[in-house]
PDB file of C-alpha atoms and ligand atoms in Angstrom:
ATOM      1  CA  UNK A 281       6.579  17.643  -0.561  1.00 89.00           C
ATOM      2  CA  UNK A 282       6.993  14.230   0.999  1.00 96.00           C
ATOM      3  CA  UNK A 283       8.604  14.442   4.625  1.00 97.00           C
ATOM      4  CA  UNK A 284      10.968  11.149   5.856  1.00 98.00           C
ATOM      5  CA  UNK A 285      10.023   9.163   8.319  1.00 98.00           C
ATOM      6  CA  UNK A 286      11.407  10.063  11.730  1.00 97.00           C
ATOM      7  CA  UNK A 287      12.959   7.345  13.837  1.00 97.00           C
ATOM      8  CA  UNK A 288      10.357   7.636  16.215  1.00 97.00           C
ATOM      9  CA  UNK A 289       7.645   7.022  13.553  1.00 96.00           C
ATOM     10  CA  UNK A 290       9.825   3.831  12.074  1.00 96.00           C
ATOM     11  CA  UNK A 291       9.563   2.653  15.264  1.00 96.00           C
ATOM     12  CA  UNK A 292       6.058   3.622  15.765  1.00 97.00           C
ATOM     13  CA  UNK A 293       4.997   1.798  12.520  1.00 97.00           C
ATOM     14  CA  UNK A 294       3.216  -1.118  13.686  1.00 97.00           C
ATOM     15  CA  UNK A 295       0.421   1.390  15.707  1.00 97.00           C
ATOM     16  CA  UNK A 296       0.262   3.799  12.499  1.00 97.00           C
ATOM     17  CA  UNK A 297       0.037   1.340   9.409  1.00 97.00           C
ATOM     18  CA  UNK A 298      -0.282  -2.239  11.838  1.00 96.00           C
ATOM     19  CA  UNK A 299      -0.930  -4.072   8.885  1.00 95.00           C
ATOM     20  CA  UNK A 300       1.565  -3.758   7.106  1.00 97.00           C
ATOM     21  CA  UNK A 301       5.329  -4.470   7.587  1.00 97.00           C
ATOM     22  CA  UNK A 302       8.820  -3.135   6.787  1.00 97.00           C
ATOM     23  CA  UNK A 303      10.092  -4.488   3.690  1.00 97.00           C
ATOM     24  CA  UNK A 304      13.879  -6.417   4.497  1.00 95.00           C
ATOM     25  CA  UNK A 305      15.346  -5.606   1.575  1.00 96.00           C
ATOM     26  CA  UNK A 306      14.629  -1.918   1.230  1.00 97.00           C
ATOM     27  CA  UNK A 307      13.423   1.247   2.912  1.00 98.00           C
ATOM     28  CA  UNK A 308       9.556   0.215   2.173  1.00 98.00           C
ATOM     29  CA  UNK A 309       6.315  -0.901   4.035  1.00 98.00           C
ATOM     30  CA  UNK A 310       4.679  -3.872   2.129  1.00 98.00           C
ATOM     31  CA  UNK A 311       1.083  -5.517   2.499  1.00 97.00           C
ATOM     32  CA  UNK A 312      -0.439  -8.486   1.119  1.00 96.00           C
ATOM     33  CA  UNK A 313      -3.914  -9.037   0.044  1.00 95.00           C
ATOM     34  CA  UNK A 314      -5.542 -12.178  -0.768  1.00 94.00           C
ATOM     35  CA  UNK A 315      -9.025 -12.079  -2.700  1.00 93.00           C
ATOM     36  CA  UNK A 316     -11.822 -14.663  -3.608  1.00 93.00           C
ATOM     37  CA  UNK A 317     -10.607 -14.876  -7.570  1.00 94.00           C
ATOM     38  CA  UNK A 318      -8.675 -12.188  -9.469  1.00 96.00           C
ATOM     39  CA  UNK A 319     -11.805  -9.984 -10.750  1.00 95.00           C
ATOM     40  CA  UNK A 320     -11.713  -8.926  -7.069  1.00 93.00           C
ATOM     41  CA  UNK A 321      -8.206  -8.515  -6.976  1.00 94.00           C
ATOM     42  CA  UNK A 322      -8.605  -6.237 -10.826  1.00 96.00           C
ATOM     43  CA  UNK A 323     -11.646  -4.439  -8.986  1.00 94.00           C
ATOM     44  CA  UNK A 324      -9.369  -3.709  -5.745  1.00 94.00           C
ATOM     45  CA  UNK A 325      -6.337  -2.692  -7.766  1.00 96.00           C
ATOM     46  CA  UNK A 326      -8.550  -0.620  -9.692  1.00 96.00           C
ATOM     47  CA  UNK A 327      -9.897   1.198  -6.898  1.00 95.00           C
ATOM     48  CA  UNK A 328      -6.341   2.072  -5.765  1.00 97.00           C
ATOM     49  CA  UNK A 329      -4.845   2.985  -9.183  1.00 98.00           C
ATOM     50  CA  UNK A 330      -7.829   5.900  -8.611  1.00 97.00           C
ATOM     51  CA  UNK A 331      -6.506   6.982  -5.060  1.00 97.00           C
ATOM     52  CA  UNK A 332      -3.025   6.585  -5.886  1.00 98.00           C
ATOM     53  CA  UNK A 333      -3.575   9.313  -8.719  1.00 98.00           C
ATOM     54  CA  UNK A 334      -5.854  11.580  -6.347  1.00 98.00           C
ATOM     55  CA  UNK A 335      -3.133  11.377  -3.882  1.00 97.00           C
ATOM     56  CA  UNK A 336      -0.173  11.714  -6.785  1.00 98.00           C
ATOM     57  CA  UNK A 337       1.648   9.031  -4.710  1.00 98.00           C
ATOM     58  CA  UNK A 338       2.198   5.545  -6.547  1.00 98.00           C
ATOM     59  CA  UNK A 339       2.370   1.529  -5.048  1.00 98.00           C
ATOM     60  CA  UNK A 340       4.720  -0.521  -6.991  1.00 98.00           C
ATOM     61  CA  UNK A 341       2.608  -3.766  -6.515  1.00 98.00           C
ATOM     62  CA  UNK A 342       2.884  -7.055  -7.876  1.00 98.00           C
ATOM     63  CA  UNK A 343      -0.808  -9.193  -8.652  1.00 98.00           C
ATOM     64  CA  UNK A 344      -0.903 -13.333  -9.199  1.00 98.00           C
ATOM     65  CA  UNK A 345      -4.953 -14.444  -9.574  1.00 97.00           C
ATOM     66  CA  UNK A 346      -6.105 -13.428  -6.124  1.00 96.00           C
ATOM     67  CA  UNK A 347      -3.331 -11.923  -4.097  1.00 96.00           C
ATOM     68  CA  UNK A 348      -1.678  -8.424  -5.008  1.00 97.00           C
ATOM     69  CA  UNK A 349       0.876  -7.526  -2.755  1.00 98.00           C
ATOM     70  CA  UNK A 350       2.120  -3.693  -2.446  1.00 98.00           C
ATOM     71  CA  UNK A 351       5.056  -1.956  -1.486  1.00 98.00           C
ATOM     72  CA  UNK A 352       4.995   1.654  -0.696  1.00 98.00           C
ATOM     73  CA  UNK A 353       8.262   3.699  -0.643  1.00 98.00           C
ATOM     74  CA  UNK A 354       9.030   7.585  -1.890  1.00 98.00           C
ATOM     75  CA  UNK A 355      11.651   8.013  -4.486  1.00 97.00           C
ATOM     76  CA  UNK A 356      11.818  11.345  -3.387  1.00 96.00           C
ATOM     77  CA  UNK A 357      13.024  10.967  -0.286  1.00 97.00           C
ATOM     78  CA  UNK A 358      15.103   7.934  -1.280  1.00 97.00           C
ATOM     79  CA  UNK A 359      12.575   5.759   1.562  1.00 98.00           C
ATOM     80  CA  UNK A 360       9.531   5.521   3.152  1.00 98.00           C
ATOM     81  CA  UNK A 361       7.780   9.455   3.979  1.00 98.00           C
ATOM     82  CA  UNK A 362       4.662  10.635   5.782  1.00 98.00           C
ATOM     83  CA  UNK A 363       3.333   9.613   2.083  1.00 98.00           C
ATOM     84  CA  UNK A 364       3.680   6.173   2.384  1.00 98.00           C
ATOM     85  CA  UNK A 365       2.083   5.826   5.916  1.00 98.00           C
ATOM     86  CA  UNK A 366      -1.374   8.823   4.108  1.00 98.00           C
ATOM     87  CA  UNK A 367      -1.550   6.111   0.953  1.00 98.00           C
ATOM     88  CA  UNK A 368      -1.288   3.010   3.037  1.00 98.00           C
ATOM     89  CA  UNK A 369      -3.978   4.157   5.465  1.00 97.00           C
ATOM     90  CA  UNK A 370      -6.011   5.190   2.868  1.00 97.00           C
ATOM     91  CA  UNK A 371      -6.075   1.929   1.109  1.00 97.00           C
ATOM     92  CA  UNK A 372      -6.646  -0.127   3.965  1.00 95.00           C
ATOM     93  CA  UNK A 373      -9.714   2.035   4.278  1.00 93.00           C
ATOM     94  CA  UNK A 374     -10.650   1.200   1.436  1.00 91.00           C
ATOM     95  CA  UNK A 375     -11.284  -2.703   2.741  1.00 85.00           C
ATOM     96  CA  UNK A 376     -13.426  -4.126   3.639  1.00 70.00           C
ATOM     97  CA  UNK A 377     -16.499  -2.169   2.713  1.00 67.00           C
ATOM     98  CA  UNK A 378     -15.969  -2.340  -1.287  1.00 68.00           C
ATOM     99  CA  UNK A 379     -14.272  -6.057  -1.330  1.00 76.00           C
ATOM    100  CA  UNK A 380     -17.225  -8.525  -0.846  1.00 71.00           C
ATOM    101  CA  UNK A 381     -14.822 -11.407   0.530  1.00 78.00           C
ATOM    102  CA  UNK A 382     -13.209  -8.895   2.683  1.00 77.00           C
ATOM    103  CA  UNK A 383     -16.844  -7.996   4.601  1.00 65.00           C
ATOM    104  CA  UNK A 384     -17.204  -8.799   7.997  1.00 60.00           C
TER     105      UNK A 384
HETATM  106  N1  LIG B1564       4.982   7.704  -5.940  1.00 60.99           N
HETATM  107  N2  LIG B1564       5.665   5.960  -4.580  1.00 60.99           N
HETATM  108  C1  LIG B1564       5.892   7.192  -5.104  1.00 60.99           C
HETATM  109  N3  LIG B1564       7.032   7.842  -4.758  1.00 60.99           N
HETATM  110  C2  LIG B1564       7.272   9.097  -5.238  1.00 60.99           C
HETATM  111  O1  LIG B1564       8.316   9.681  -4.900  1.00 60.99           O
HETATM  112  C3  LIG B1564       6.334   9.681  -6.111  1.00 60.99           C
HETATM  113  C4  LIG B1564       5.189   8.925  -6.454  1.00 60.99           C
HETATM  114  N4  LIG B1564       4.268   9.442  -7.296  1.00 60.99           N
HETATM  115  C5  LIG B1564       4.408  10.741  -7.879  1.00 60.99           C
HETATM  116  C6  LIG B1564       5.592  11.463  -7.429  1.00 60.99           C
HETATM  117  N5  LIG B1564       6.496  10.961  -6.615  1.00 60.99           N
HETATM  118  C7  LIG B1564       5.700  12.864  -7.916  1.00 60.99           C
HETATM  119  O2  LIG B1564       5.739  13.752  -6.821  1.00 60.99           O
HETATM  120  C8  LIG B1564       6.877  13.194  -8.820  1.00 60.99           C
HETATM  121  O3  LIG B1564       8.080  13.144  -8.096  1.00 60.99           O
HETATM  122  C9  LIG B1564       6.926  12.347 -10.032  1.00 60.99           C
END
């Protein structure tokens, strides 16, 4: 069961998920990732389609070539939820280690 975010967590959001910032338009955290071509950007998008369903908890992203850009909100909840801020850290996890133009 997803869980709301609390005002102090909104307001706590760039030290919990700093990369990524509140949507304008909606009650949603967004991030976007520029890659070397798009079969980085597939391989990346692939990796998260297989945390997403681990975690039951879905982006709604949007991929040109080499940038995908993600949005994370809970339709449960009607906005963003503890959910957002577990998948969000877990894909940022996910960089750089298995994105070679993402390496150190
Ligand atoms: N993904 N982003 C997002 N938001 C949800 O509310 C959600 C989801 N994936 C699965 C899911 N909810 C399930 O718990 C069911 O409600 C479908």
């Amino acid at each position: 069961m997803a869980t709301r975010l609390t005002d102090a967590e909104r307001s706590n959001l760039g030290t919990l998920v700093p990369q990524w910032t509140p949507a304008l338009d909606r009650d949603a955290i967004r991030r976007e990732f520029k890659f070397a071509n798009f079969s980085e950007a597939w391989g990346f998008m692939s990796r998260v389609a297989l945390l997403a369903e681990k975690l039951d908890h879905h982006p709604e992203w949007f991929n040109v070539w080499n940038t995908v850009r993600i949005e994370l909100t809970t339709h449960d909840v009607g906005g963003m939820s503890d959910r957002d801020l577990e998948l969000a850290q877990a894909i940022d996890a996910l960089i750089p280690a298995s994105v070679p133009s993402m390496a150190p």
